[in-house]
């Protein structure tokens, strides 16, 4: 069925400026993050009226074959440019640029291994790498134009003892003159980004966590930087209030003030983030877009005894639970089936579970199907039993084709788009019995299934391309408005000067917050601080405002206190431990410090199990 | 030597500063008048290995009570890092001295402080 969003440029919905979608690289086979990045670039042009280019930093000689294929498959819009920093400077005319004066690169006195060569599609040398004998450390890389001249050199010399002497990245014209020199790769990449912006208003939207480390330090008044949080911010989809931050994106959250926008895909994820860390002006929510059926597929075309899952057969997706759900459904409705589209490393394991339960005719693994989403148009229900998600696209596809979903209420995504009992069913995670009961209802109550399907399709309008570009436009307009209020700072730190432990319980802290600020309104005039009590077994932390004792340029002296009663308020019985933090917030600044004891390693007061005061060294 | 009746010491607060000073403050409600030998705090390495006494400062408090405080430079503690050090309040008069353990106010208390293995501040629920 054709999609509602047909080709055709709309009036510019997005603010004026140049637009770039940032990936680290573009692999031959990629997943949802890159898919969404490419789609967004096309949608910005078709529905937002602004061309957007994809940019990347990986050392690759050409994307031509890949982009040709992606355009054929409709995954890359015809007008969307794909730019790469090395491909850019390989083709760039550098001969008119003035030579830069720079000290000579120190002589490399380290051992060298065999050279490795990367050719371009024409068979010309693109890159020659000299590794150290360990096979993992790069001694230097030289990059060549198609005519054989060197255009870029990346050197990491060491002295005779093997001590690193720094990194030197040099851009060369055709005669071998240095026309640019950087000491970190990030500085080189950001130089290119500034050239791309060309002094104009420019927006960089980052999808890759790795590329985010390149973009974060870019600081220009005419540039906006936003990063899309594609998955749970918590490692392994753990507890939102106590779980460790996901490793790959941890630097983003720890330096969130560097961004004009942290863009969450769902309202629920942003809420969880705010409940744990606090609020800031640079936290936004924008859904991924997902095209919907132009019209509601006819209910009469649906097989009332068939459900569909479109899912990777991987641990996170927890397809085993779907098998268990269908085992329960089968006891009441023996002719109801579930078709599972997708592949993955757990295929054999899932198939074994199906066979163990005698469900080979009930749960059918259909493998990969190029247009599996169309299956939602002829099914009576869909299932989602994942452990965690960023925003489950299969759920959006199900809604967009009028197929009511039965979904675990997991973090994140289902509760943003399903109104339980209206356009689908939400059941507690791992509650297979509840899920089975909802499937049975959809298969036995035609009016319920019809009405829910209609409501599901209606709800999907919220994540159409048009709607999502509208969300981006609103976010970007707000982000531009906030540029004058953007605080640029470094070295934000809290020093605990005194810890008080009242005998009646609770605690008091006094300390100094310090930072170095390079732009924006004075942080000392707008920052707020809170003593935060975290509950280790789960539940949102509780914030207690701190008192400002003194304000000065780049520093605040703070005091905060909490009583035993306040510590105890609302803490569930299974929570035996509380952890103490100091949180600071103001405009785009949001940071949390774990509170220890003042001073370095020393004797620290603590309470024995009998409530007596003792000291231990820590 | 006979033991004098124990002086009722009530801790108000224990605090520790970045320069390594532990300050204890509280109130003594004398059972049989002012201890003429004065008050002190004793820091004793658990197991009886060593102890050290720090005289307390006093000032008049509410009727029948004396406000007591004492500062202990933690760097002076002669104890090994694996040791635990227990704190006592000591009152001395002509008939001898008495010690009581310095405690939080256990009857009302629900959460007790402790340092985590990384040296951070946490609280654990008090066993009922």
XYZ file of C-alpha atoms in Angstrom:
746
model
C 0.000 0.000 0.000
C 1.298 3.451 -0.777
C 2.343 5.645 2.064
C 0.616 8.835 3.034
C 3.829 10.838 2.724
C 4.291 10.991 -0.999
C 7.095 12.841 -2.715
C 6.871 16.580 -2.929
C 8.620 19.438 -1.282
C 6.755 21.399 1.349
C 7.383 24.950 2.416
C 10.378 25.214 4.717
C 9.171 23.956 8.080
C 12.673 23.823 9.527
C 14.605 26.929 10.570
C 17.030 28.416 8.076
C 20.496 26.917 8.063
C 22.714 24.121 6.828
C 21.899 20.662 8.133
C 24.203 17.709 8.726
C 23.481 14.238 10.121
C 26.606 12.860 11.772
C 27.644 9.216 11.752
C 31.081 7.813 12.497
C 30.893 5.683 9.378
C 28.559 3.977 6.977
C 28.852 0.192 7.014
C 27.707 -2.172 4.289
C 25.134 -3.628 6.657
C 23.655 -1.381 9.288
C 20.859 -1.318 11.815
C 18.098 0.958 12.982
C 20.252 3.903 14.059
C 21.794 4.426 10.627
C 18.480 3.675 8.928
C 16.821 6.437 10.910
C 19.695 8.843 10.273
C 19.464 8.346 6.504
C 15.685 8.588 6.580
C 15.799 11.781 8.631
C 18.137 13.421 6.133
C 15.680 12.690 3.336
C 12.686 13.758 5.410
C 14.335 17.086 6.276
C 14.468 17.786 2.575
C 11.043 16.411 1.581
C 9.014 17.590 4.534
C 11.152 20.260 6.173
C 12.315 22.149 3.111
C 16.021 21.928 4.059
C 18.684 19.798 2.424
C 20.627 17.686 4.893
C 23.893 15.869 4.234
C 25.228 12.774 5.977
C 28.796 13.278 7.225
C 31.274 10.694 8.516
C 34.847 10.466 9.779
C 35.973 6.900 9.059
C 38.985 6.553 6.710
C 37.267 5.114 3.659
C 38.102 5.958 0.035
C 34.572 5.912 -1.405
C 30.913 5.332 -0.606
C 29.843 5.293 -4.244
C 28.818 1.643 -4.564
C 27.089 1.690 -1.191
C 25.155 4.899 -1.782
C 24.086 3.710 -5.248
C 22.622 0.602 -3.657
C 20.970 2.520 -0.841
C 19.345 4.919 -3.296
C 18.044 1.963 -5.318
C 16.583 0.467 -2.157
C 14.958 3.767 -1.226
C 16.968 4.013 2.005
C 18.832 7.117 0.876
C 16.977 10.002 -0.731
C 18.127 10.966 -4.251
C 19.336 14.410 -3.225
C 21.000 13.487 0.064
C 24.757 13.953 -0.071
C 27.051 11.600 1.841
C 30.291 13.345 2.801
C 33.405 11.942 4.409
C 36.272 13.951 5.823
C 38.990 11.980 4.034
C 37.119 11.800 0.733
C 36.530 15.548 1.021
C 40.188 16.490 1.417
C 41.296 13.894 -1.158
C 39.317 15.815 -3.755
C 39.684 19.315 -2.341
C 41.839 21.904 -4.077
C 44.368 22.792 -1.389
C 46.966 24.330 -3.666
C 45.880 27.905 -3.103
C 46.082 27.662 0.660
C 48.973 29.301 2.521
C 51.529 26.990 4.085
C 51.256 26.834 7.844
C 54.285 27.378 10.040
C 54.631 24.515 12.460
C 57.423 22.725 14.276
C 58.847 19.648 12.621
C 57.344 16.339 13.616
C 59.776 14.550 15.969
C 61.676 11.711 14.409
C 60.033 8.366 14.995
C 62.586 6.067 16.629
C 60.190 3.218 17.267
C 60.079 -0.126 15.488
C 57.819 -0.464 12.467
C 55.947 -3.457 11.137
C 54.731 -4.234 7.667
C 52.764 -1.605 5.723
C 49.069 -2.124 5.067
C 47.540 -0.569 1.980
C 43.938 0.403 1.212
C 43.063 0.941 -2.440
C 40.208 3.005 -3.821
C 37.640 1.425 -6.196
C 39.861 2.368 -9.159
C 42.794 0.475 -7.694
C 44.755 3.576 -6.735
C 46.379 3.753 -3.303
C 44.148 5.626 -0.836
C 45.880 4.936 2.465
C 49.118 3.330 3.563
C 49.415 2.392 7.247
C 52.576 1.468 9.112
C 51.774 -0.447 12.257
C 54.056 -1.174 15.211
C 55.196 -4.790 15.487
C 52.416 -5.390 18.065
C 49.988 -5.224 15.169
C 47.540 -2.931 16.961
C 49.339 0.415 17.362
C 49.547 2.744 14.392
C 52.942 4.379 13.776
C 51.701 6.522 10.923
C 49.190 6.689 8.118
C 49.602 8.445 4.796
C 46.687 9.248 2.553
C 47.005 9.728 -1.220
C 45.120 11.458 -3.993
C 44.222 9.512 -7.144
C 47.257 11.146 -8.817
C 49.539 9.601 -6.189
C 50.374 12.775 -4.269
C 50.024 12.673 -0.514
C 47.223 14.821 0.955
C 47.183 13.847 4.605
C 49.590 12.415 7.119
C 48.751 11.070 10.581
C 51.867 10.406 12.660
C 52.377 9.106 16.200
C 56.169 9.086 16.733
C 57.877 7.568 19.764
C 61.404 8.018 21.096
C 64.024 5.284 21.321
C 62.566 4.134 24.644
C 59.122 3.824 23.100
C 57.715 6.906 24.836
C 54.937 8.530 22.770
C 55.860 11.993 21.479
C 52.325 13.059 20.601
C 50.182 12.889 17.516
C 50.647 15.050 14.444
C 48.011 15.321 11.730
C 49.048 17.290 8.677
C 47.114 18.348 5.589
C 49.297 18.670 2.490
C 48.927 20.382 -0.866
C 50.115 18.722 -4.087
C 53.633 20.028 -3.639
C 53.888 18.558 -0.151
C 53.535 21.839 1.732
C 51.680 21.598 5.022
C 48.497 23.678 4.841
C 47.003 22.476 8.131
C 48.305 20.892 11.325
C 46.391 19.451 14.283
C 47.452 17.561 17.406
C 44.293 15.502 17.807
C 42.087 13.807 15.266
C 39.079 15.501 16.849
C 40.537 18.933 16.122
C 41.022 17.941 12.477
C 37.445 16.650 12.178
C 36.041 19.800 13.800
C 38.093 21.947 11.423
C 36.271 20.200 8.584
C 32.910 20.694 10.279
C 33.606 24.423 10.573
C 34.502 24.484 6.891
C 31.235 22.737 6.073
C 29.321 25.317 8.091
C 31.269 28.059 6.354
C 30.339 30.625 8.954
C 26.613 30.135 8.262
C 23.998 28.893 10.680
C 24.465 25.150 10.771
C 22.897 22.258 12.640
C 24.735 19.006 13.345
C 22.509 16.137 14.482
C 24.592 13.253 15.803
C 23.376 9.675 15.839
C 26.578 7.810 16.636
C 27.816 7.766 20.218
C 31.391 7.524 18.966
C 30.989 10.519 16.649
C 29.439 12.462 19.538
C 32.878 12.629 21.154
C 34.123 14.425 18.053
C 31.252 16.879 17.891
C 30.794 17.745 21.586
C 33.793 20.140 21.875
C 32.720 22.126 18.784
C 31.760 25.510 20.162
C 30.476 28.168 17.773
C 27.636 30.623 18.193
C 26.352 29.858 14.698
C 26.360 26.090 15.172
C 23.801 23.900 16.942
C 24.788 20.442 18.126
C 22.173 17.850 19.011
C 22.611 14.194 19.792
C 19.894 11.566 19.412
C 19.696 8.990 22.195
C 18.834 5.883 20.213
C 18.604 3.359 23.003
C 18.148 3.207 26.734
C 20.614 5.454 28.542
C 21.024 2.652 31.076
C 23.356 -0.263 30.362
C 21.475 -3.428 29.502
C 18.142 -1.716 29.967
C 18.687 -1.798 33.733
C 16.922 0.144 36.456
C 16.405 3.741 35.251
C 17.216 5.228 38.652
C 20.110 3.084 39.823
C 21.502 1.362 36.722
C 24.884 2.282 35.296
C 24.923 4.572 32.301
C 25.372 2.792 28.986
C 29.105 2.778 28.267
C 28.986 3.989 24.673
C 26.926 7.073 25.512
C 28.204 7.778 29.004
C 30.410 10.696 27.838
C 27.327 12.364 26.364
C 25.471 12.321 29.676
C 28.510 13.244 31.736
C 29.121 16.296 29.551
C 25.519 17.048 28.629
C 26.072 20.811 28.901
C 28.147 20.615 25.718
C 24.990 19.926 23.717
C 22.226 22.191 22.492
C 20.002 19.156 22.561
C 19.902 15.668 23.980
C 17.057 14.251 21.943
C 15.196 11.322 23.467
C 12.903 9.240 21.291
C 10.191 8.832 23.900
C 8.612 11.001 26.554
C 8.957 8.215 29.107
C 12.724 7.953 28.678
C 13.159 11.695 29.016
C 10.985 11.652 32.147
C 13.089 8.895 33.677
C 16.240 10.839 32.868
C 14.837 13.992 34.461
C 13.637 12.134 37.540
C 17.122 10.776 38.100
C 19.336 13.670 37.033
C 17.110 16.773 36.976
C 15.884 19.169 34.326
C 17.793 21.219 31.789
C 16.827 23.405 28.862
C 18.589 21.122 26.384
C 16.526 17.965 26.977
C 14.039 17.257 24.196
C 11.807 14.508 22.877
C 11.420 13.771 19.182
C 9.986 10.486 17.973
C 11.520 8.518 15.180
C 9.346 8.795 12.086
C 7.607 5.721 10.756
C 5.510 5.894 7.586
C 1.917 4.716 8.005
C -0.620 3.241 5.648
C -2.327 5.945 3.593
C -5.694 4.611 4.683
C -6.751 2.169 7.355
C -6.356 -1.336 5.877
C -9.785 -3.033 5.771
C -10.602 -5.106 8.806
C -12.210 -7.689 6.546
C -8.792 -8.368 5.031
C -7.407 -9.528 8.348
C -7.009 -13.146 9.353
C -8.779 -13.228 12.730
C -6.655 -16.168 13.825
C -3.231 -14.744 13.011
C -0.745 -12.574 14.851
C 2.565 -11.132 13.661
C 5.920 -10.254 15.168
C 8.634 -8.455 13.226
C 11.681 -8.899 15.385
C 15.355 -9.765 15.489
C 15.852 -13.126 17.176
C 18.206 -11.776 19.813
C 18.241 -11.852 23.601
C 16.964 -8.282 24.041
C 13.827 -9.134 22.045
C 12.902 -12.023 24.346
C 10.980 -13.972 21.713
C 10.921 -16.931 24.103
C 8.216 -15.135 26.061
C 6.143 -14.762 22.897
C 6.323 -18.533 22.473
C 5.104 -18.937 26.050
C 2.268 -16.481 25.419
C 1.179 -18.483 22.402
C 1.310 -21.712 24.410
C -1.293 -20.206 26.734
C -3.352 -18.848 23.838
C -3.235 -22.274 22.198
C -4.910 -23.859 25.219
C -8.009 -21.713 24.602
C -7.838 -21.074 20.861
C -6.024 -23.971 19.151
C -6.260 -22.440 15.663
C -4.587 -19.074 16.449
C -1.079 -18.736 14.993
C 1.835 -16.313 15.318
C 4.120 -15.606 12.348
C 7.543 -14.298 13.366
C 9.507 -12.366 10.716
C 13.183 -11.745 11.264
C 16.430 -13.542 11.831
C 19.061 -13.597 14.529
C 21.566 -15.584 16.513
C 18.900 -17.213 18.709
C 16.873 -18.731 15.886
C 17.725 -22.335 16.762
C 17.085 -21.706 20.447
C 13.652 -20.217 19.757
C 12.797 -23.034 17.353
C 13.762 -25.581 20.016
C 11.451 -23.886 22.498
C 8.631 -23.978 19.969
C 9.174 -27.676 19.389
C 9.481 -28.452 23.104
C 6.025 -27.005 23.637
C 4.532 -28.747 20.605
C 3.808 -25.444 18.873
C 5.375 -26.007 15.452
C 2.061 -25.263 13.741
C 1.318 -22.354 16.069
C 4.503 -20.226 16.185
C 6.128 -20.104 12.755
C 9.584 -18.604 12.227
C 9.295 -17.078 8.770
C 12.819 -15.671 8.534
C 13.718 -12.337 6.993
C 11.126 -10.784 4.700
C 11.993 -7.608 2.742
C 8.629 -5.996 3.425
C 7.673 -7.716 6.645
C 5.855 -4.626 7.913
C 3.127 -5.260 5.319
C 2.216 -8.398 7.269
C 0.664 -6.158 9.926
C -2.051 -5.264 7.383
C -3.481 -8.773 7.366
C -2.967 -9.829 10.986
C -5.377 -9.505 13.896
C -2.781 -8.696 16.534
C 0.939 -8.140 17.044
C 3.140 -9.063 19.986
C 6.055 -7.256 21.599
C 7.800 -9.046 24.471
C 11.189 -7.275 24.496
C 13.172 -6.748 27.677
C 13.972 -3.140 26.754
C 13.904 -0.872 23.720
C 14.807 2.636 22.637
C 11.680 3.016 20.571
C 10.381 -0.204 19.006
C 9.869 0.455 15.311
C 7.883 -2.775 14.862
C 5.328 -1.438 17.312
C 5.019 1.777 15.307
C 4.672 -0.222 12.099
C 1.906 -2.293 13.682
C -0.017 0.820 14.703
C 0.563 2.448 11.319
C -1.147 -0.471 9.621
C -4.060 -0.702 12.008
C -2.917 -3.892 13.731
C -3.570 -3.623 17.481
C -0.484 -4.573 19.518
C -0.259 -6.551 22.740
C 2.921 -5.285 24.340
C 4.916 -5.610 27.504
C 5.028 -2.240 29.249
C 8.802 -1.954 29.032
C 11.182 0.955 28.931
C 11.040 2.569 26.389
C 8.370 3.102 23.804
C 5.157 1.128 24.335
C 3.572 3.459 26.892
C 4.270 6.443 24.621
C 2.108 5.086 21.814
C -0.312 2.590 23.383
C -3.245 3.751 25.432
C -4.090 0.509 27.199
C -7.418 -0.875 26.072
C -7.901 1.846 23.467
C -5.440 1.291 20.611
C -3.772 -1.850 21.942
C -2.950 -3.551 25.196
C -0.122 -2.889 27.654
C 0.648 -5.644 30.135
C 3.347 -5.839 32.789
C 6.692 -7.127 31.520
C 7.050 -10.927 31.767
C 3.321 -11.359 32.441
C 2.702 -13.995 29.773
C -0.713 -14.871 31.201
C -1.951 -11.285 30.874
C -0.574 -11.040 27.346
C -2.269 -14.317 26.370
C -5.582 -13.152 27.811
C -5.414 -9.947 25.668
C -4.588 -11.955 22.542
C -7.590 -14.175 23.180
C -9.807 -11.110 23.548
C -8.624 -9.648 20.239
C -9.183 -12.967 18.469
C -12.657 -13.525 19.878
C -14.129 -10.020 19.975
C -14.331 -8.703 16.423
C -15.707 -5.309 17.374
C -12.930 -4.791 19.912
C -10.276 -5.751 17.343
C -11.835 -3.537 14.676
C -12.106 -0.497 16.954
C -8.631 -0.929 18.424
C -7.164 -1.279 14.953
C -8.827 1.947 13.863
C -7.549 3.780 16.940
C -4.079 2.307 16.406
C -3.911 3.667 12.867
C -5.184 7.070 13.999
C -2.537 7.199 16.720
C 0.217 6.528 14.193
C -0.302 9.992 12.718
C 1.819 11.247 15.634
C 4.944 9.668 14.171
C 4.349 10.333 10.499
C 7.175 12.132 8.704
C 5.160 15.334 8.666
C 4.491 15.185 12.400
C 8.067 14.305 13.280
C 9.528 17.070 11.127
C 7.166 19.388 12.985
C 8.651 18.162 16.260
C 12.179 18.740 14.950
C 11.247 22.230 13.784
C 9.938 23.143 17.229
C 13.029 21.728 18.940
C 15.445 23.514 16.619
C 13.627 26.828 16.911
C 13.822 26.572 20.681
C 17.479 25.547 20.533
C 18.335 28.599 18.401
C 16.444 30.844 20.818
C 18.475 29.383 23.673
C 21.894 29.996 22.106
C 22.433 33.305 23.953
C 21.698 31.496 27.231
C 24.013 28.596 26.483
C 26.576 28.229 29.250
C 29.967 27.001 28.026
C 32.105 25.791 30.863
C 34.783 23.313 31.821
C 36.203 21.881 35.000
C 32.923 21.840 36.919
C 33.759 20.267 40.260
C 32.426 20.037 43.790
C 34.702 19.959 46.823
C 33.141 18.814 50.064
C 34.492 20.939 52.907
C 32.529 19.547 55.824
C 30.243 16.642 56.511
C 28.031 16.764 59.564
C 26.313 13.711 60.999
C 23.687 14.791 63.543
C 23.076 12.294 66.314
C 19.368 12.526 65.586
C 20.083 11.212 62.101
C 20.289 12.752 58.678
C 23.288 14.615 57.388
C 24.606 18.060 56.519
C 27.118 18.974 53.867
C 28.975 22.163 53.106
C 31.260 22.625 50.140
C 32.331 24.574 47.135
C 31.256 24.277 43.537
C 33.828 25.647 41.059
C 34.129 25.896 37.291
C 35.719 27.822 34.430
C 33.289 29.561 32.110
C 34.060 30.740 28.586
C 30.650 31.861 27.287
C 27.050 32.507 28.248
C 25.378 34.134 31.219
C 27.242 33.827 34.519
C 26.486 30.388 35.892
C 26.748 31.592 39.480
C 23.651 33.722 38.902
C 21.444 30.950 37.622
C 22.663 27.640 38.969
C 20.640 25.693 41.529
C 21.863 22.785 43.597
C 20.149 19.902 45.333
C 21.153 17.242 47.786
C 19.941 14.027 46.203
C 19.105 10.856 48.077
C 19.279 7.827 45.815
C 17.559 4.554 46.665
C 19.828 1.712 45.796
C 17.173 -0.974 45.332
C 15.128 1.198 42.993
C 12.721 4.089 42.851
C 13.282 7.677 41.840
C 15.737 9.678 43.957
C 14.541 12.550 46.118
C 15.859 16.098 45.710
C 16.382 18.558 48.595
C 17.322 22.147 47.640
C 20.723 23.354 48.802
C 21.304 26.790 50.289
C 23.760 29.127 48.576
C 26.051 30.672 51.194
C 28.270 32.665 48.840
C 28.304 33.426 45.124
C 31.312 34.555 43.138
C 32.653 34.325 39.583
C 33.180 30.654 38.882
C 32.297 29.493 42.362
C 29.462 28.909 44.822
C 29.618 27.898 48.454
C 26.739 25.584 49.279
C 25.134 24.001 52.289
C 22.501 21.281 52.289
C 20.911 19.174 54.956
C 18.460 16.356 55.237
C 16.870 14.892 58.347
C 16.416 11.254 59.238
C 12.695 11.635 58.640
C 13.271 13.112 55.202
C 15.657 10.299 54.341
C 12.994 7.786 55.288
C 10.044 9.369 53.558
C 8.549 7.110 50.911
C 11.389 4.597 50.992
C 10.071 1.105 50.323
C 10.841 -1.629 52.818
C 13.078 -3.523 50.419
C 15.397 -0.534 50.194
C 18.139 -1.028 52.749
C 20.659 1.481 51.421
C 20.641 5.139 50.402
C 23.340 6.877 48.367
C 24.044 10.591 48.577
C 24.676 12.961 45.659
C 24.863 16.658 44.922
C 23.107 17.757 41.746
C 23.527 21.121 40.007
C 21.340 22.516 37.258
C 20.898 25.749 35.366
C 20.074 26.356 31.684
C 21.974 23.654 29.755
C 24.059 22.629 32.778
C 23.089 19.419 34.529
C 25.550 17.476 36.598
C 25.514 15.044 39.490
C 28.373 14.420 41.930
C 28.614 11.437 44.222
C 29.209 12.634 47.760
C 32.030 11.059 49.697
C 33.782 12.226 52.812
C 35.770 15.476 52.874
C 39.518 15.314 52.318
C 41.444 12.433 50.847
C 41.861 8.976 52.293
C 41.472 9.286 56.021
C 39.528 8.039 59.032
C 35.834 8.278 58.385
C 33.064 8.265 60.981
C 30.384 5.648 60.642
C 27.685 4.041 62.746
C 28.015 0.470 63.957
C 24.987 -1.793 63.808
C 24.216 -0.706 67.383
C 24.300 2.972 66.423
C 27.670 3.645 68.039
C 30.189 6.024 66.526
C 33.350 4.434 65.157
C 35.980 5.297 62.590
C 37.297 3.304 59.708
C 39.981 4.133 57.192
C 38.827 4.595 53.626
C 39.362 2.653 92.809
C 35.617 2.910 92.777
C 33.777 3.789 89.569
C 31.921 7.108 89.685
C 28.356 7.055 88.453
C 28.285 7.417 84.634
C 27.755 10.867 83.236
C 24.881 10.946 80.714
C 26.481 12.192 77.528
C 24.228 12.891 74.561
C 25.900 13.371 71.188
C 24.570 16.260 69.108
C 26.723 15.948 66.034
C 29.886 14.432 64.658
C 31.435 16.319 61.799
C 34.538 15.904 59.724
C 36.268 18.565 57.627
C 38.418 18.500 54.509
C 41.515 19.296 56.566
C 40.986 16.147 58.599
C 39.435 17.425 61.798
C 36.788 15.347 63.521
C 34.603 17.466 65.792
C 32.298 15.949 68.366
C 29.722 18.000 70.189
C 27.043 17.154 72.696
C 25.612 17.659 76.139
C 26.325 16.148 79.538
C 23.578 15.896 82.101
C 25.470 15.256 85.293
C 23.995 12.563 87.524
C 25.933 13.596 90.619
C 27.287 17.008 89.924
C 30.117 18.278 87.776
C 32.946 15.860 87.177
C 35.860 17.634 88.763
C 38.433 15.882 86.597
C 36.769 17.079 83.432
C 35.576 15.416 80.340
C 37.369 13.893 77.422
C 36.878 11.670 74.420
C 38.841 8.484 74.042
C 39.625 6.994 70.667
C 40.406 3.328 71.185
C 41.657 0.926 68.565
C 39.274 -1.996 68.629
C 40.869 -5.013 70.297
C 42.647 -2.920 72.899
C 45.812 -2.262 70.885
C 46.032 1.433 71.704
C 43.977 4.393 72.734
C 44.343 8.123 72.971
C 42.471 10.681 75.032
C 41.428 14.138 73.812
C 40.238 16.671 76.414
C 36.867 18.228 75.768
C 35.972 21.887 75.935
C 32.977 22.734 78.069
C 30.580 25.601 78.450
C 27.417 26.073 80.403
C 24.300 24.754 78.835
C 20.733 24.488 80.036
C 20.246 24.145 83.796
C 21.843 20.900 84.902
C 23.652 20.429 81.631
C 27.049 21.192 80.172
C 27.814 21.625 76.504
C 30.858 19.607 75.514
C 32.932 19.635 72.343
C 36.207 18.212 71.168
C 38.273 18.330 68.002
C 40.426 15.403 66.948
C 43.068 15.707 64.201
C 42.471 12.428 62.409
C 45.988 12.372 60.981
C 47.290 11.814 64.511
C 45.507 8.495 64.960
C 48.056 5.773 65.582
C 46.141 2.924 64.025
C 46.638 0.708 61.014
C 44.329 1.269 58.023
C 42.703 -2.116 58.588
C 41.822 -1.227 62.192
C 38.550 0.130 63.519
C 38.557 2.885 66.105
C 35.752 3.192 68.669
C 34.858 6.456 70.398
C 34.073 6.845 74.086
C 33.054 9.760 76.254
C 34.973 9.803 79.513
C 34.182 11.645 82.741
C 36.701 11.805 85.545
C 36.348 12.929 89.148
C 38.065 12.257 92.451
C 36.676 8.759 92.680
C 37.877 7.674 89.267
C 36.669 7.734 85.700
C 33.808 6.303 83.708
C 33.335 5.743 79.992
C 30.300 5.539 77.814
C 30.174 4.693 74.141
C 29.430 7.652 71.905
C 26.249 6.796 70.046
C 23.687 8.198 67.705
C 20.226 8.534 69.203
C 19.158 4.985 68.480
C 15.585 5.179 69.670
C 14.485 7.493 66.877
C 17.025 6.748 64.222
C 16.206 4.916 60.998
C 19.281 5.468 58.792
C 22.935 5.133 59.794
C 25.917 6.493 57.812
C 28.787 4.407 56.490
C 31.518 4.773 53.864
C 31.219 2.500 50.824
C 34.211 0.501 49.633
C 34.978 3.378 47.256
C 34.916 5.840 50.157
C 31.567 7.399 49.299
C 28.871 8.305 51.784
C 25.873 6.010 52.030
C 23.316 5.163 54.681
C 21.963 1.815 55.702
C 18.684 1.056 57.335
C 19.068 0.555 61.077
C 18.190 -2.931 62.211
C 15.017 -2.822 64.296
